[in-house]
GROMACS .gro file of C-alpha atoms in nm:
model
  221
    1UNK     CA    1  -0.075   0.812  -1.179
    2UNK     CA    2  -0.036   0.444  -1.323
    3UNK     CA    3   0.023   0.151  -1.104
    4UNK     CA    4   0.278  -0.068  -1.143
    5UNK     CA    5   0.150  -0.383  -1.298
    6UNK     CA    6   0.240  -0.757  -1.138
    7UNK     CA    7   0.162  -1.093  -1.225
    8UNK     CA    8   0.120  -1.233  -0.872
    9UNK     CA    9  -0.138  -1.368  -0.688
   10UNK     CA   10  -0.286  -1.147  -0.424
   11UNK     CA   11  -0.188  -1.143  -0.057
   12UNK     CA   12  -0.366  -1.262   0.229
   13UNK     CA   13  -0.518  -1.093   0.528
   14UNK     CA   14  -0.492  -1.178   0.878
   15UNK     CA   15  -0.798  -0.986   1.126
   16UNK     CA   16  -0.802  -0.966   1.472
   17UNK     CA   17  -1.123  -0.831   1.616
   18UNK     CA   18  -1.255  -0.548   1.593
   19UNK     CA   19  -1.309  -0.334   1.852
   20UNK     CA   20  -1.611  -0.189   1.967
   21UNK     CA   21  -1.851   0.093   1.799
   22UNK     CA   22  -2.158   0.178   1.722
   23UNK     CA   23  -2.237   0.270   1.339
   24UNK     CA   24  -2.277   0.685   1.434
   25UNK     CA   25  -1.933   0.662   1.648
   26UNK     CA   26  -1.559   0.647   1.525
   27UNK     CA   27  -1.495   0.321   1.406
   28UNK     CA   28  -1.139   0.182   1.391
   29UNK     CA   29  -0.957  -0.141   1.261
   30UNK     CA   30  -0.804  -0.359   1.512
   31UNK     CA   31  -0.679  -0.573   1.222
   32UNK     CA   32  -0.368  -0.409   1.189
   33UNK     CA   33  -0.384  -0.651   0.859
   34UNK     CA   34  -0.072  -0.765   0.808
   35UNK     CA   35  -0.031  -0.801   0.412
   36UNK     CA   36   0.246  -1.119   0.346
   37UNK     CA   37   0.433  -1.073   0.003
   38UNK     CA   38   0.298  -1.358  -0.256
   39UNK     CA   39   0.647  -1.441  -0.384
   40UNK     CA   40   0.922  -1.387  -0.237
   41UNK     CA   41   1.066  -1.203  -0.550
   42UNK     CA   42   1.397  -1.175  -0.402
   43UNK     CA   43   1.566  -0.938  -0.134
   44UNK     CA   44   1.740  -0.604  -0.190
   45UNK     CA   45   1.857  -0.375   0.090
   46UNK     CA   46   1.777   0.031   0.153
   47UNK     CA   47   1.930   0.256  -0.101
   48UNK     CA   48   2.245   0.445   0.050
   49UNK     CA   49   2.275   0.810   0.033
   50UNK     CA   50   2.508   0.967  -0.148
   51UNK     CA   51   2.552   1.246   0.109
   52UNK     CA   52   2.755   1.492  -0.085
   53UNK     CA   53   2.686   1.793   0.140
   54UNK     CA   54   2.836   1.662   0.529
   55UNK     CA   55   3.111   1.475   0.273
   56UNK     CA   56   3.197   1.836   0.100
   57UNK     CA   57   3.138   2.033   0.447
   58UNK     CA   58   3.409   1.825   0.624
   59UNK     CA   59   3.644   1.812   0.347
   60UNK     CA   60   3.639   2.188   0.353
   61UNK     CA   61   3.689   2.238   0.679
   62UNK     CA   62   3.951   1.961   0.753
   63UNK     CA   63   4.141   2.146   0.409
   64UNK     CA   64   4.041   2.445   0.566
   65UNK     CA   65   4.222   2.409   0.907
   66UNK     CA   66   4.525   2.166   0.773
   67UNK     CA   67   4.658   2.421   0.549
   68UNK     CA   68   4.608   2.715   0.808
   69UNK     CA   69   4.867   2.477   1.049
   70UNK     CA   70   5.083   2.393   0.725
   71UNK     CA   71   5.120   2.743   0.625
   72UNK     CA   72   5.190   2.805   1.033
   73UNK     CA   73   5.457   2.553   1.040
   74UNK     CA   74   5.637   2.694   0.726
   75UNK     CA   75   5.644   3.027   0.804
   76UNK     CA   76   5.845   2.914   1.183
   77UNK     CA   77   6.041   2.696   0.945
   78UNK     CA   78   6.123   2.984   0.747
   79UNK     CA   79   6.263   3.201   1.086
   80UNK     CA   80   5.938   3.408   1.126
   81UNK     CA   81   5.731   3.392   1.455
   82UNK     CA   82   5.446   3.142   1.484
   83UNK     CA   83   5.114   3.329   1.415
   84UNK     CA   84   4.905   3.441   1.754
   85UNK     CA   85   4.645   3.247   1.789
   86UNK     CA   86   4.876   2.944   1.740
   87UNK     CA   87   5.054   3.059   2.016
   88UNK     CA   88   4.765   3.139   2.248
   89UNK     CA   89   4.615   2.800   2.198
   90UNK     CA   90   4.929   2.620   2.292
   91UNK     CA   91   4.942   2.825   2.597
   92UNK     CA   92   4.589   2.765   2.694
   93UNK     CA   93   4.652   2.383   2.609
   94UNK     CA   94   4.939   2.383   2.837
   95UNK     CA   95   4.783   2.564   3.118
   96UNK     CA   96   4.437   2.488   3.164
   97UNK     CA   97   4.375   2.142   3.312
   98UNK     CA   98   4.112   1.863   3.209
   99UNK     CA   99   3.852   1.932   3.446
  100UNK     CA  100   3.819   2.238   3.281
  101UNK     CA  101   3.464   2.331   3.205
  102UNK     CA  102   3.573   2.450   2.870
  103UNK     CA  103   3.829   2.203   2.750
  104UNK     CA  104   3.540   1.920   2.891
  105UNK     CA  105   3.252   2.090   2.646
  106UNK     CA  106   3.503   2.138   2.367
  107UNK     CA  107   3.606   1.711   2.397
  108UNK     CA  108   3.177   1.666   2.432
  109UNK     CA  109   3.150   1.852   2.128
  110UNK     CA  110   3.426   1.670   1.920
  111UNK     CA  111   3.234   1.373   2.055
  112UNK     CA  112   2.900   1.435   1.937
  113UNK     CA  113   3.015   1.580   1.597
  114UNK     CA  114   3.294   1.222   1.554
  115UNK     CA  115   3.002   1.003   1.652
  116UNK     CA  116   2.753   1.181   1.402
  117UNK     CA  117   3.018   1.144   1.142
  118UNK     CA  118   2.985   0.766   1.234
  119UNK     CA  119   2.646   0.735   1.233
  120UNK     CA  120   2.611   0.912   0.844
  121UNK     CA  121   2.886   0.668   0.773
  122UNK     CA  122   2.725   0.331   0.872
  123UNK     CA  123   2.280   0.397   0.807
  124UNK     CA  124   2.169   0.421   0.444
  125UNK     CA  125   1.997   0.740   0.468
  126UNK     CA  126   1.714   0.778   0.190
  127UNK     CA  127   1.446   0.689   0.447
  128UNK     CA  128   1.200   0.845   0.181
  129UNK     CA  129   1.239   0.570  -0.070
  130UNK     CA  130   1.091   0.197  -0.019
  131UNK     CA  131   1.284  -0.061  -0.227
  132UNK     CA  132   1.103  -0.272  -0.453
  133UNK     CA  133   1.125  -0.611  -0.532
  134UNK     CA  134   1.430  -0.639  -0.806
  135UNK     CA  135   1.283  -0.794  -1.166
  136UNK     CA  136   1.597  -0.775  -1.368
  137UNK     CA  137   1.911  -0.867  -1.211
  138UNK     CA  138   2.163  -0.582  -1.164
  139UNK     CA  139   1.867  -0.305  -1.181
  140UNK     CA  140   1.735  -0.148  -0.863
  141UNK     CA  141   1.396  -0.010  -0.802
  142UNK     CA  142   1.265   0.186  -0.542
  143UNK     CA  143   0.939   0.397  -0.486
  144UNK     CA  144   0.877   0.780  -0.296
  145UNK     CA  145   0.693   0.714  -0.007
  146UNK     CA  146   0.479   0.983  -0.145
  147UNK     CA  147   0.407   0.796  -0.430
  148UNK     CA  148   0.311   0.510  -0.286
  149UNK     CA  149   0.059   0.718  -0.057
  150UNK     CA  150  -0.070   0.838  -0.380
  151UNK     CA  151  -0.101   0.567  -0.575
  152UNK     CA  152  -0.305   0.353  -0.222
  153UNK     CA  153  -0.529   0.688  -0.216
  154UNK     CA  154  -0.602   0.629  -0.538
  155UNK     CA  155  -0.703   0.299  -0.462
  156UNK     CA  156  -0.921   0.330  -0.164
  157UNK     CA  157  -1.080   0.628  -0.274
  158UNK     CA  158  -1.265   0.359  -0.541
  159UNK     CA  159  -1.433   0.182  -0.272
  160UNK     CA  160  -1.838   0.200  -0.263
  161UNK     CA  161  -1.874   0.463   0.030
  162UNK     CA  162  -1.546   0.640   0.110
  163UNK     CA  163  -1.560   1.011   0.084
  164UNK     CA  164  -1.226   1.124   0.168
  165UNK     CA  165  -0.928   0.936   0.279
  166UNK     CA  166  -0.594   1.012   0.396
  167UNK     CA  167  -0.328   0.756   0.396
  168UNK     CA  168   0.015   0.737   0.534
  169UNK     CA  169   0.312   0.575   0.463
  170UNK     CA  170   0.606   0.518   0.648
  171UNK     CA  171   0.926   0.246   0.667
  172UNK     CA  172   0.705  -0.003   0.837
  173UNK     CA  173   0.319   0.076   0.843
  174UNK     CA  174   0.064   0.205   0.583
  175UNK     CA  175  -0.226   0.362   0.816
  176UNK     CA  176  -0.526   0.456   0.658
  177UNK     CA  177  -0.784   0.725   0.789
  178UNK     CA  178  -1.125   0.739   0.571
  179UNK     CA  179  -1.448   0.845   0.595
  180UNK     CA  180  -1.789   0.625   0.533
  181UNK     CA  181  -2.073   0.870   0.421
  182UNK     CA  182  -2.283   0.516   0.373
  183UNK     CA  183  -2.256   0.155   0.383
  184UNK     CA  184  -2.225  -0.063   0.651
  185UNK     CA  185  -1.868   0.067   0.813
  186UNK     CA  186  -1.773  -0.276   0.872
  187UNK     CA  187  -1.809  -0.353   0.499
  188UNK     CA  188  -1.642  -0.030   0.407
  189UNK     CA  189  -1.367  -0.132   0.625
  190UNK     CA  190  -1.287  -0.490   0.480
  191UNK     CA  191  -1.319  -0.332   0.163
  192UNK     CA  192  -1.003  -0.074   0.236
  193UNK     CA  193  -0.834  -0.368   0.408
  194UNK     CA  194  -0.865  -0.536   0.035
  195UNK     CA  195  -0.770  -0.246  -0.180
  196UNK     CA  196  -0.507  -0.166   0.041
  197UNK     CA  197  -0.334  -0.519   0.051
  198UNK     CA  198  -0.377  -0.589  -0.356
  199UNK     CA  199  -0.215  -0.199  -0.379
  200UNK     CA  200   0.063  -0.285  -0.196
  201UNK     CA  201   0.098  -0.636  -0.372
  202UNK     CA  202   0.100  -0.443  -0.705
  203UNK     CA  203   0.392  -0.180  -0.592
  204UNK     CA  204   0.581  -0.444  -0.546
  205UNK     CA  205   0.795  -0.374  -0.212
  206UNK     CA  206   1.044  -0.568  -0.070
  207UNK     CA  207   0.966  -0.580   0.311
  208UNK     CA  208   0.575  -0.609   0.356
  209UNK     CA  209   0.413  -0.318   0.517
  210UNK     CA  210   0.118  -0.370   0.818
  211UNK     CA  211  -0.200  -0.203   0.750
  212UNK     CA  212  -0.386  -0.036   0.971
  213UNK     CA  213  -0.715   0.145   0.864
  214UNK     CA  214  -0.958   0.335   1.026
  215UNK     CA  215  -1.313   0.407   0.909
  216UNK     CA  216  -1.544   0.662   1.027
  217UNK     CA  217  -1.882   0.884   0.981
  218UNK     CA  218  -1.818   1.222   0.857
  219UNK     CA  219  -1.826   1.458   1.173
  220UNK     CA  220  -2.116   1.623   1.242
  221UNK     CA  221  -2.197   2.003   1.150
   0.00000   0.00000   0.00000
């Protein structure tokens, strides 16, 4: 897979200690290196989901039940007998009081299904996709988390030493989990701190993701 290319200058690494570990032991970052963007390159919000299928789901229902009471109310209109179940659920309505257990679990239910409704109404959604910094005005860019995983393997999996890696990406954090078959794990692990914070520069992201990378000797067998 390509990377995207970029015209700014690399980012800068901050390192806290490391913690302790001898060279035949797990070794792992303390750095937490927190890559800063170069440029600022501008700001553009999570991408908002479209969610068609809660949208269509409710719709159907709400048409669903609204034209079972409209066709209910025109047939008693029309001199014919409200249909049963109308009926019965008046009566229970009427009879049964609020402390009810069931009337109480039907209202919690309402409740947790209104305040869902609210929730899918007011968060983006499309927690999958990482927004990148916008180069054109009016055009939108944003990356698979996936992809971005990929593209960092890619990356680290270059570096003098590493045999494997795995890498993960989420909203926040990329955390890094590779394997040193030789070197120095202390070089191996500045070197991953590099790749990883010049990959990141080069996708391009609006919010800057920590690093945190862990480097260790294949396990014994």
């Amino acid at each position: 897979m390509s990377e995207p290319e970029t015209t700014r200058r690399l980012p800068t690494l901050e390192k806290t200690p490391r913690g302790p570990g001898g060279p035949e032991g797990p070794e792992q970052s303390a750095s937490a290196a927190a890559y800063t963007s170069g440029t600022g390159g501008g700001r553009a919000g999570r991408f908002w989901s479209a969610r068609r299928v809660p949208a269509a789901l409710v719709a159907l229902v709400l048409l669903a039940v609204a034209g079972l009471f409209l066709y209910d109310v025109a047939a008693v209109r029309a001199g014919q007998r409200a249909m049963a179940w109308r009926r019965s659920l008046a009566d229970e309505l009427a009879s049964r009081p609020l402390e009810n257990t069931w009337v109480l679990a039907a209202a919690a239910l309402a409740a947790a299904l209104g305040l869902w409704l609210i929730v899918l109404a007011v968060t983006p959604g499309l927690r999958g996709i990482l927004p990148m910094r916008p180069a054109t005005p009016g055009i939108r860019a944003g990356l698979d988390r996936p992809a971005a995983a990929l593209v960092l393997r890619d990356r680290v999996m270059e570096v003098a030493g590493v045999q494997s890696v795995r890498i993960t990406v989420s909203r926040r954090r990329v955390r890094a989990r590779a394997i040193a078959h030789f070197r120095e794990l202390d070089e191996v692990r500045g070197d991953v701190d590099a790749a990883l914070a010049e990959g990141l520069e080069r996708l391009g992201l609006v919010r800057p993701l920590a690093l945190t990378v862990h480097v260790r000797r294949p396990g014994k067998r």
